[in-house]
CSV table of N, CA and C in Angstrom, one decimal:
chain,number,residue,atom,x,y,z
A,186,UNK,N,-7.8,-39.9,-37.8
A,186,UNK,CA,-8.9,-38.9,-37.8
A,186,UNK,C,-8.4,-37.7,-37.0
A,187,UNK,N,-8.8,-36.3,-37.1
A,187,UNK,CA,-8.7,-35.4,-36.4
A,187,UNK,C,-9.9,-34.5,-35.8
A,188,UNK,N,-9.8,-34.0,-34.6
A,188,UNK,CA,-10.7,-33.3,-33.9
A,188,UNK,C,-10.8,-31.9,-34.0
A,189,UNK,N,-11.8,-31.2,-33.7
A,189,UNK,CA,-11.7,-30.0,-34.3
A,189,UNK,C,-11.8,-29.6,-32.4
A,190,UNK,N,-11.4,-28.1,-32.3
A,190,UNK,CA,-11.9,-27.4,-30.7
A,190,UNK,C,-12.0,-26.3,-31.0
A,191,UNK,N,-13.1,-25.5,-30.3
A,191,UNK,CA,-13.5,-24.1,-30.8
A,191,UNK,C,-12.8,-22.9,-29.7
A,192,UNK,N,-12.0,-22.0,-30.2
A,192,UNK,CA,-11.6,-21.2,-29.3
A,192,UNK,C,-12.3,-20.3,-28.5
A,193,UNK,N,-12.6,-20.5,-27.0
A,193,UNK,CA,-13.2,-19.5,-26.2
A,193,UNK,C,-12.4,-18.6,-25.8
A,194,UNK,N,-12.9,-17.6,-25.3
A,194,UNK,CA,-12.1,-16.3,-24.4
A,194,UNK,C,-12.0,-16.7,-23.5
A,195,UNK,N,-11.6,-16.0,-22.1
A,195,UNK,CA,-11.4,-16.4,-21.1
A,195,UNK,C,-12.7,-16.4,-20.4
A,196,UNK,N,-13.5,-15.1,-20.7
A,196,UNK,CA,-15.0,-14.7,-20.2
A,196,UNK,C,-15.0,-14.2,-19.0
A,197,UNK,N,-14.0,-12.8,-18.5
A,197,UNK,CA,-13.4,-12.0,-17.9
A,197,UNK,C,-14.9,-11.5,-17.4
A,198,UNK,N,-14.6,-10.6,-18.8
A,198,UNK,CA,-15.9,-9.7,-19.0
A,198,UNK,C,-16.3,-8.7,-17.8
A,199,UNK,N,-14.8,-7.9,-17.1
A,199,UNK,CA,-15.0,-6.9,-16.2
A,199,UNK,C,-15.4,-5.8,-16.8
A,200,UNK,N,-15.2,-4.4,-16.3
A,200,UNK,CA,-15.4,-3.2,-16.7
A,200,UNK,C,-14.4,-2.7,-17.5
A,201,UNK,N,-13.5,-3.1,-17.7
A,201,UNK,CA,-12.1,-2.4,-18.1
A,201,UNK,C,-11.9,-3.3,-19.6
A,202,UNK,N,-12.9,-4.8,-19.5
A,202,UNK,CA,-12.8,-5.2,-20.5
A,202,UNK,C,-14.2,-4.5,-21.9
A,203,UNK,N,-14.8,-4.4,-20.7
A,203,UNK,CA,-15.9,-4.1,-22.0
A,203,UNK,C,-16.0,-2.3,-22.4
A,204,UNK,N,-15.0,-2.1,-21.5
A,204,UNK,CA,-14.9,-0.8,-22.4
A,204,UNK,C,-15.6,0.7,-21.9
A,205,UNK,N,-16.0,1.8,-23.3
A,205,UNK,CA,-16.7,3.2,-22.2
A,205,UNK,C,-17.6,3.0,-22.3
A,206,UNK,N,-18.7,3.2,-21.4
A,206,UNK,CA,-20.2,2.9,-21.1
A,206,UNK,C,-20.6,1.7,-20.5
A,207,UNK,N,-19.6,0.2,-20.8
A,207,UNK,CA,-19.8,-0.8,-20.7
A,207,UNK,C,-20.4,-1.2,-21.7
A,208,UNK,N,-20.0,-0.7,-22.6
A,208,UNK,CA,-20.7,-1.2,-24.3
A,208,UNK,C,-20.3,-2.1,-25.0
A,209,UNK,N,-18.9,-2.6,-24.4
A,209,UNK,CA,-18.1,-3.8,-24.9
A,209,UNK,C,-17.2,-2.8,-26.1
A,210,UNK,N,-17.0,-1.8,-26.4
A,210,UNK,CA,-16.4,-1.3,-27.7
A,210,UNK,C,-15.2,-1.5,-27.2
A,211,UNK,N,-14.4,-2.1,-26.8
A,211,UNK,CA,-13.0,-1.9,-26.9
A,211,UNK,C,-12.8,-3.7,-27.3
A,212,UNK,N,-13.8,-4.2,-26.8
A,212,UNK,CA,-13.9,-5.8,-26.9
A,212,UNK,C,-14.3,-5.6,-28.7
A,213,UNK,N,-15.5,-5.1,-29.0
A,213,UNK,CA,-15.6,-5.1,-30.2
A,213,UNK,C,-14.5,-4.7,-31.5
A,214,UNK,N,-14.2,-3.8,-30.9
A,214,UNK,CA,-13.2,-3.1,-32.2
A,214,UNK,C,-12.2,-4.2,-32.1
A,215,UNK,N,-11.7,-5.1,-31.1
A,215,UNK,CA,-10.9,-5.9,-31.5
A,215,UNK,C,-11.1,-7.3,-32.2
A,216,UNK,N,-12.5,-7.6,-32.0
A,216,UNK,CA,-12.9,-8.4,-32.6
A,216,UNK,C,-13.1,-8.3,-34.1
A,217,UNK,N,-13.2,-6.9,-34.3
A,217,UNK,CA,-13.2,-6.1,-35.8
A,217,UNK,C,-11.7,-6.6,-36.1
A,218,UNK,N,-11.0,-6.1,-35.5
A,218,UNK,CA,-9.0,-6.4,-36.3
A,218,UNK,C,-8.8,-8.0,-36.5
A,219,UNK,N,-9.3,-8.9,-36.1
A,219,UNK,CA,-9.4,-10.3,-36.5
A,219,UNK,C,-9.9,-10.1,-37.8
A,220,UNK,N,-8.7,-11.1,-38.2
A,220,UNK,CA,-8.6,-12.1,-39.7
A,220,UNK,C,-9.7,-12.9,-39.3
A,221,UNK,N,-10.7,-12.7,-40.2
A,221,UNK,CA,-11.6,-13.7,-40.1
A,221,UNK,C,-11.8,-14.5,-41.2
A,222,UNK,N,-10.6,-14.2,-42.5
A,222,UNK,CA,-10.3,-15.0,-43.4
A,222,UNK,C,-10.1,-16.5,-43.1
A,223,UNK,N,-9.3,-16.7,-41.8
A,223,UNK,CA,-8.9,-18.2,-41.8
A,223,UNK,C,-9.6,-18.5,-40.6
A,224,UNK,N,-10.8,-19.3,-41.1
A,224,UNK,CA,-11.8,-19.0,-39.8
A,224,UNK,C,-11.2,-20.9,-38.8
A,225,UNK,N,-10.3,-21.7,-39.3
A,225,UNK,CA,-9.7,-22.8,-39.0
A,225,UNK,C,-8.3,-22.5,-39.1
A,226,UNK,N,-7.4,-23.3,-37.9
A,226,UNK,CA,-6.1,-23.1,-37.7
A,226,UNK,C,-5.6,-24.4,-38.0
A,227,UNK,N,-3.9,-24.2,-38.0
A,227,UNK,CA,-3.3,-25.3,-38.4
A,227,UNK,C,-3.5,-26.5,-37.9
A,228,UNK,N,-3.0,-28.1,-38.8
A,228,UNK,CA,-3.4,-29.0,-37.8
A,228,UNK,C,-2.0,-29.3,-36.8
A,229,UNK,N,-2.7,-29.4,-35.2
A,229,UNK,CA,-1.5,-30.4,-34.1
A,229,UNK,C,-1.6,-31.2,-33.9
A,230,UNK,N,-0.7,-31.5,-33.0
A,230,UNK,CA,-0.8,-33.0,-31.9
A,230,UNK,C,-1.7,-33.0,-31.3
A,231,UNK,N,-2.5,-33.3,-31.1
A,231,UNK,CA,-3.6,-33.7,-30.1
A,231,UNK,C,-3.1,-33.6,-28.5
A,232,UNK,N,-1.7,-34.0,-28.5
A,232,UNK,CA,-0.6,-33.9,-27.3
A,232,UNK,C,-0.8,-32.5,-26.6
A,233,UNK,N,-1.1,-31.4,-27.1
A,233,UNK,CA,-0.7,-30.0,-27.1
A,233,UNK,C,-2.3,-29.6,-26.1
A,234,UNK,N,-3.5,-30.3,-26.6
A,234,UNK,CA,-4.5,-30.1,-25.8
A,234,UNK,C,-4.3,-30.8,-24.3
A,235,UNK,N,-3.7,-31.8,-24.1
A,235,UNK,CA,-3.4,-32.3,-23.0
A,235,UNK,C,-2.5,-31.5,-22.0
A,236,UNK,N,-1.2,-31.2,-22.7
A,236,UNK,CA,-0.1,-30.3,-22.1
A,236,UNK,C,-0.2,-29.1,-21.8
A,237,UNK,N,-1.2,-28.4,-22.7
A,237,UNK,CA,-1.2,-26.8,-22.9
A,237,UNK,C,-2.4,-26.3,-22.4
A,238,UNK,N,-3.7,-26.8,-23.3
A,238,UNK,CA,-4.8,-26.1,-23.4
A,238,UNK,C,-5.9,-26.5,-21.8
A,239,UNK,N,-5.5,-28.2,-21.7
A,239,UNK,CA,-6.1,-28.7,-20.7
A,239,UNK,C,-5.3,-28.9,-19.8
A,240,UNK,N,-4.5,-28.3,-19.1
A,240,UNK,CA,-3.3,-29.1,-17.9
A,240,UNK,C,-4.2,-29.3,-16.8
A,241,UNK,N,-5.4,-28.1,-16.6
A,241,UNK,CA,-5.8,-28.0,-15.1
A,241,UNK,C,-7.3,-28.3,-15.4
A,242,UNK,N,-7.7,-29.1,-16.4
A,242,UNK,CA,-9.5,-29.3,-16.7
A,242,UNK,C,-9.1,-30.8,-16.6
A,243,UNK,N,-9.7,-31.5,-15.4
A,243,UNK,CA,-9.4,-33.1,-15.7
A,243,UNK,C,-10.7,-33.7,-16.2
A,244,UNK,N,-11.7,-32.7,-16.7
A,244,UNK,CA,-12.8,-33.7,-17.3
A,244,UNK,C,-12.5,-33.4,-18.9
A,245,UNK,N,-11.9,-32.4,-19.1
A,245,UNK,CA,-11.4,-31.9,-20.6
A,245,UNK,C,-10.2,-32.6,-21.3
A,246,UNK,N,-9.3,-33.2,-20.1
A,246,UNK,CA,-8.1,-34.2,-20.7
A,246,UNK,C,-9.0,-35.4,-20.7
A,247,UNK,N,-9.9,-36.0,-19.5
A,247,UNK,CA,-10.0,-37.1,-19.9
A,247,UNK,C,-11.1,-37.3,-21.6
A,248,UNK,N,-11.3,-36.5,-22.2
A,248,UNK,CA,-12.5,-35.9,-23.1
A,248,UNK,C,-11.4,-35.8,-24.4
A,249,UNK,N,-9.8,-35.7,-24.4
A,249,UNK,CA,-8.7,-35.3,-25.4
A,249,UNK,C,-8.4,-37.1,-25.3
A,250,UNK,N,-8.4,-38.0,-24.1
A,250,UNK,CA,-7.8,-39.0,-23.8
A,250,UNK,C,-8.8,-40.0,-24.6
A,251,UNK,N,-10.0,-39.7,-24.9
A,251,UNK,CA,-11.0,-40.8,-25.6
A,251,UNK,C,-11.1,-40.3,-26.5
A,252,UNK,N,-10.9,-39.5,-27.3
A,252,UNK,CA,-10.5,-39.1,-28.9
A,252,UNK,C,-8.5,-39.8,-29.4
A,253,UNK,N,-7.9,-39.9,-27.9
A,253,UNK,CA,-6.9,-40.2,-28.4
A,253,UNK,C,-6.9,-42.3,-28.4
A,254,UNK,N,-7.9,-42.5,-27.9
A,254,UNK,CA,-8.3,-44.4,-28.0
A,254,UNK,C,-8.6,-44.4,-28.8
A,255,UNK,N,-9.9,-43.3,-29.8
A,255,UNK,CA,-10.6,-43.6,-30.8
A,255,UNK,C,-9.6,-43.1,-32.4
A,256,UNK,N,-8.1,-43.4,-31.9
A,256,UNK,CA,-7.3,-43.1,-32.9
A,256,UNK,C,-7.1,-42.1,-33.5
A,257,UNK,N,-7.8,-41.0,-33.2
A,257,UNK,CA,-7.4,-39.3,-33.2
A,257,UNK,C,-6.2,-39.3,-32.8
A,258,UNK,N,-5.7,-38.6,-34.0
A,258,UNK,CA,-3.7,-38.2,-33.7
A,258,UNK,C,-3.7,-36.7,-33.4
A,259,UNK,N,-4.6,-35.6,-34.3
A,259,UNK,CA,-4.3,-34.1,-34.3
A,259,UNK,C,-5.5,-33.5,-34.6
A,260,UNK,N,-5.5,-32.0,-34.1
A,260,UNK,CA,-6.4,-30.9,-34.4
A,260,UNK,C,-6.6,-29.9,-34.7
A,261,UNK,N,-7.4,-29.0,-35.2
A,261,UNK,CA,-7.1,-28.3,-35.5
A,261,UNK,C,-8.4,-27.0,-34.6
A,262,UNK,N,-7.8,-25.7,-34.3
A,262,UNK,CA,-8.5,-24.9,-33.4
A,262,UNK,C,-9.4,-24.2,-34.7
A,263,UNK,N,-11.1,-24.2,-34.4
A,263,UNK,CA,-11.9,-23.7,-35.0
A,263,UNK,C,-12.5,-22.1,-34.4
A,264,UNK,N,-12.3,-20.9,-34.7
A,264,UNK,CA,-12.7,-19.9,-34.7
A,264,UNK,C,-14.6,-19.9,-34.2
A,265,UNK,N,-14.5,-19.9,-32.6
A,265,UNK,CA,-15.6,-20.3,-32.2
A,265,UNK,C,-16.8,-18.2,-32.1
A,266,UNK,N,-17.8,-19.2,-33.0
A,266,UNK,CA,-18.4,-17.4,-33.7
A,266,UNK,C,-20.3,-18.4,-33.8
A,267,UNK,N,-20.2,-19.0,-33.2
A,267,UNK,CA,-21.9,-19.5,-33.7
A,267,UNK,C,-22.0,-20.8,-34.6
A,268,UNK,N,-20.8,-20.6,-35.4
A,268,UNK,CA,-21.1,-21.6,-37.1
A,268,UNK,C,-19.7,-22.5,-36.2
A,269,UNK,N,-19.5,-22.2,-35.4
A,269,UNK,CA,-18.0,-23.2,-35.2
A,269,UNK,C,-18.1,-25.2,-35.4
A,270,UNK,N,-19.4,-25.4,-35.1
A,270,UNK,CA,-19.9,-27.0,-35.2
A,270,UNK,C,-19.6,-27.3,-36.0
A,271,UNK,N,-20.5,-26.4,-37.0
A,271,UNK,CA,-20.8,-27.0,-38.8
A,271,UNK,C,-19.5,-26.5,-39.7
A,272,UNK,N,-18.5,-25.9,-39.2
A,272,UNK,CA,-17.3,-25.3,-40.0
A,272,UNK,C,-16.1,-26.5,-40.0
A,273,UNK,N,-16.4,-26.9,-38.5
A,273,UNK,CA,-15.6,-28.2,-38.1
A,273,UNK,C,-16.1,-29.0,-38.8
A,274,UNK,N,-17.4,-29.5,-38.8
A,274,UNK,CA,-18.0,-30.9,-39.4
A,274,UNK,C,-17.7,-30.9,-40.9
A,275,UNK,N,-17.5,-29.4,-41.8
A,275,UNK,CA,-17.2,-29.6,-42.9
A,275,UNK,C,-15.9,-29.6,-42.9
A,276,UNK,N,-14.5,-29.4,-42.2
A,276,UNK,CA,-13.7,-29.3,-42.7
A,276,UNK,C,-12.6,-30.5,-42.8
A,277,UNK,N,-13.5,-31.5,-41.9
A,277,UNK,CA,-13.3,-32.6,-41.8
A,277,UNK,C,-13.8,-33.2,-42.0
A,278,UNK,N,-14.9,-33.4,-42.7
A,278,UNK,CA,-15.4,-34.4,-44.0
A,278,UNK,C,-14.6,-33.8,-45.1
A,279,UNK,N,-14.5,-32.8,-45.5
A,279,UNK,CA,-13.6,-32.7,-46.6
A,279,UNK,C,-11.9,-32.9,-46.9
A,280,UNK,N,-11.3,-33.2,-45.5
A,280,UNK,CA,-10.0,-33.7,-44.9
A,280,UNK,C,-10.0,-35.4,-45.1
A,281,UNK,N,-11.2,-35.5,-44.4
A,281,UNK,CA,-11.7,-37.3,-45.1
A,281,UNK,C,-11.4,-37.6,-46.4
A,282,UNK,N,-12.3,-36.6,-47.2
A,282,UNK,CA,-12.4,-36.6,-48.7
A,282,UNK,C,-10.9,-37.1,-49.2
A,283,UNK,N,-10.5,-35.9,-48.7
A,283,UNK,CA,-8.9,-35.9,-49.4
A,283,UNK,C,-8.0,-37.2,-49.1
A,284,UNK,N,-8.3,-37.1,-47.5
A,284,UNK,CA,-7.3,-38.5,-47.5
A,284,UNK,C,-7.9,-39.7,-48.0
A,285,UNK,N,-8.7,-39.4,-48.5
A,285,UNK,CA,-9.0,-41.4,-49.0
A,285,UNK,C,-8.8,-41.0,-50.5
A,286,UNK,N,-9.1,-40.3,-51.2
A,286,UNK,CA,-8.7,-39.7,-52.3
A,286,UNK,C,-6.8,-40.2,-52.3
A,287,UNK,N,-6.5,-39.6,-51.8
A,287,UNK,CA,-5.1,-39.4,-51.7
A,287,UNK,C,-4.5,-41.1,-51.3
A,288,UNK,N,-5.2,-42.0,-51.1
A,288,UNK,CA,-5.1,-43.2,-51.0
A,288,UNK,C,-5.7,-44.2,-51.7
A,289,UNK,N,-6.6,-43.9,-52.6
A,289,UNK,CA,-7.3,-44.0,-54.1
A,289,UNK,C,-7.8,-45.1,-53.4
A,290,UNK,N,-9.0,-44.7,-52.9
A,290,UNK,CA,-10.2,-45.0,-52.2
A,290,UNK,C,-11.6,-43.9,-52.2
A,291,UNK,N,-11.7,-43.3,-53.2
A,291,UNK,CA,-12.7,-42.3,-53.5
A,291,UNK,C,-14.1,-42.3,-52.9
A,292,UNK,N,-14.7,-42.0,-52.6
A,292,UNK,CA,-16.4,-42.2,-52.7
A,292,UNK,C,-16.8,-42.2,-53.9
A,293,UNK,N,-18.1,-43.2,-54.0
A,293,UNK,CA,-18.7,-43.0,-55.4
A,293,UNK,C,-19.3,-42.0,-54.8
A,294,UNK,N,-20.1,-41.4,-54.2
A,294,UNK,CA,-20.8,-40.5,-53.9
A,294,UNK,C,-20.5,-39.5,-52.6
A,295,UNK,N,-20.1,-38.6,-52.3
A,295,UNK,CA,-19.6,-37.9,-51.6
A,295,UNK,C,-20.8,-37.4,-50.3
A,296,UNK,N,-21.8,-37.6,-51.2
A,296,UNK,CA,-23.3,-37.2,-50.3
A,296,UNK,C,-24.4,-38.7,-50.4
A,297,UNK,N,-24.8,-39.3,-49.2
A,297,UNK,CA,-25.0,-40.1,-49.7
A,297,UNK,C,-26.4,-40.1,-50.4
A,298,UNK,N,-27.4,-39.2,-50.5
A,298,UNK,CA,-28.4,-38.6,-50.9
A,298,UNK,C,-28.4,-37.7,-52.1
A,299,UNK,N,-27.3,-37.7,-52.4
A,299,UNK,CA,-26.6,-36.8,-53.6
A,299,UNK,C,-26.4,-35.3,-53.2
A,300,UNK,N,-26.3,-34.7,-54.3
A,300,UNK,CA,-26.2,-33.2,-53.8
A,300,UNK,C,-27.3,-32.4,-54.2
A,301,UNK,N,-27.9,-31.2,-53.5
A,301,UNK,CA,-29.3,-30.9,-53.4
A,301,UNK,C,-28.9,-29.6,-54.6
A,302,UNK,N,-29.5,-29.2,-55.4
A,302,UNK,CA,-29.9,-28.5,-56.5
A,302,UNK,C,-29.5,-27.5,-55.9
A,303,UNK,N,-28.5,-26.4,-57.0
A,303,UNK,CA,-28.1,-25.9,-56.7
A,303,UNK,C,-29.3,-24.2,-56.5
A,304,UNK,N,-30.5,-24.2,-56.9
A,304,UNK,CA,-31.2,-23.1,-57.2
A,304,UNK,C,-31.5,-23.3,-56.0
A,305,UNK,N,-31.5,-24.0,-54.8
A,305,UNK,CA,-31.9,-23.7,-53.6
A,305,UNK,C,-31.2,-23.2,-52.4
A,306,UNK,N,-29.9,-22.9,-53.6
A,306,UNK,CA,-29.5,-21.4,-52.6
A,306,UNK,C,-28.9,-20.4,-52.9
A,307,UNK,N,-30.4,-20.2,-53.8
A,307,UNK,CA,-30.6,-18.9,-54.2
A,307,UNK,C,-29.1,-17.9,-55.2
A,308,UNK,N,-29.1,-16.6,-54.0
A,308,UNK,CA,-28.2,-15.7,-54.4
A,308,UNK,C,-26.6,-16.6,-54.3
A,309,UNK,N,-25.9,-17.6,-53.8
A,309,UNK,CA,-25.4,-18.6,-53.3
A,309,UNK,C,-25.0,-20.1,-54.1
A,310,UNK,N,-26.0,-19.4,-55.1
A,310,UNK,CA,-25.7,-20.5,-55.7
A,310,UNK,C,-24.5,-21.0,-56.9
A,311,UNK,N,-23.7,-19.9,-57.4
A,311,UNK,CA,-22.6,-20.0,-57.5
A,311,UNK,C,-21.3,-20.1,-57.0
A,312,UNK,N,-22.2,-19.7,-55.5
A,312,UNK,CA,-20.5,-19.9,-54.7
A,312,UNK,C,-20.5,-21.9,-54.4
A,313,UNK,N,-22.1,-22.3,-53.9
A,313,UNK,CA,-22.1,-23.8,-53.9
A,313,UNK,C,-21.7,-24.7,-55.4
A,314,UNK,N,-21.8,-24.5,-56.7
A,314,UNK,CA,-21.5,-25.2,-57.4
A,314,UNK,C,-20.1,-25.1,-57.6
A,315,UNK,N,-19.6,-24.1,-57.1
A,315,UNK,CA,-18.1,-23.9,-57.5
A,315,UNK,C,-17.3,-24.9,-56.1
A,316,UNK,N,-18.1,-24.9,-54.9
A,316,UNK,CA,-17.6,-26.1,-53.9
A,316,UNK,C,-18.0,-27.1,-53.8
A,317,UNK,N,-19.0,-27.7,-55.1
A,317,UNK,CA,-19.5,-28.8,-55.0
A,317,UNK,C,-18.5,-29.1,-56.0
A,318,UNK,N,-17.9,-28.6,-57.1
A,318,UNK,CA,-16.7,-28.7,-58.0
A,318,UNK,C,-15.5,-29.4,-57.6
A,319,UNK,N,-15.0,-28.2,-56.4
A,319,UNK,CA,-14.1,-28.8,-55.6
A,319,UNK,C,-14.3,-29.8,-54.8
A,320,UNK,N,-15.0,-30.0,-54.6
A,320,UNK,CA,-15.2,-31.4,-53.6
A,320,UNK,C,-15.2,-32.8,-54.4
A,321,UNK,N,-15.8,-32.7,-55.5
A,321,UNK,CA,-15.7,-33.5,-56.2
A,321,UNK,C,-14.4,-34.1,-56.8
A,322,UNK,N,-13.4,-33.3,-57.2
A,322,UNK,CA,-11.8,-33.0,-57.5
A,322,UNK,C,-11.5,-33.9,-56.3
A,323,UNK,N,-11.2,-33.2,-55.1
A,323,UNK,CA,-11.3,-34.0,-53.6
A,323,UNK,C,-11.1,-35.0,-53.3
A,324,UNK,N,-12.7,-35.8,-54.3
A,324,UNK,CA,-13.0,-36.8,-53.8
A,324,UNK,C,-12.3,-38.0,-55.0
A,325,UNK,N,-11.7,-37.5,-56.1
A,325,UNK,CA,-11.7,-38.0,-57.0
A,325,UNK,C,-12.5,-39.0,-57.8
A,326,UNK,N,-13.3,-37.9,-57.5
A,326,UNK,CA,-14.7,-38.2,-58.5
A,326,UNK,C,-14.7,-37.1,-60.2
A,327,UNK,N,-15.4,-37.8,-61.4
A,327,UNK,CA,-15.8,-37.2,-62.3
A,327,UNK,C,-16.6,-36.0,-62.4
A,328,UNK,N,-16.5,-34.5,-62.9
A,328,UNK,CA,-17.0,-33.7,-62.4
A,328,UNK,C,-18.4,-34.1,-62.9
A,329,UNK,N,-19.8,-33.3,-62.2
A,329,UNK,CA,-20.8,-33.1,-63.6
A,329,UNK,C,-21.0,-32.4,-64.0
């Protein structure tokens, strides 16, 4: 299994960070130059949160250290913006998908409630049948 962690700033947030007026625009416009195309980063070692990210947080290693009992090997850093939970929770049920897929162990059903009609979302609704497509592929399931 792998863990997802959402990237924070440091949360400085002096005067020199937020800019002229104290309006944050120097903070902002760089938040503007972020690729927010790849809103999930590559997967690591799990090792790397212990060595790197947590050397000096001992309630945050022991917190990397019970993901590493519960057989978590690696992670990957989620682009922490509000949706960071639910971006993680999907990207790893669909990493699930694949690896049991990939070991031809499929779900019959990928949802256990099935999947909710796609007219209920709305303008959106062809971006979801087009990822309810792929998930199915995924899962190596029959399309419908």
């Amino acid at each position: 299994p792998m863990a997802a962690v959402a990237e924070h700033g440091t949360g400085e947030g002096g005067a020199a960070e937020r800019g002229a007026g104290g309006l944050g625009l120097e903070a902002a416009l760089l938040r503007a130059q972020e690729d927010v195309r790849y809103p999930v980063g590559v997967v690591l070692p799990l090792g790397v949160l212990r060595a790197v990210d947590f050397l000096e947080l001992p309630g945050h290693a022991r917190q990397v250290e019970e993901l590493s009992r519960s057989n978590h090997t690696h992670f990957r850093r989620v682009r922490a913006d509000g949706d960071a939970f639910y971006r993680a929770l999907c990207f790893a049920w669909l990493e699930v998908l694949s690896d049991r897929a990939a070991r031809g162990r499929a779900l019959v059903l990928p949802l256990r409630g099935g999947w909710p009609d796609a007219e209920l979302f709305g303008e959106l609704a062809v971006m979801y049948v087009e990822l309810r497509e792929q998930v199915m592929k995924l899962a190596g399931e029959p399309q419908l």
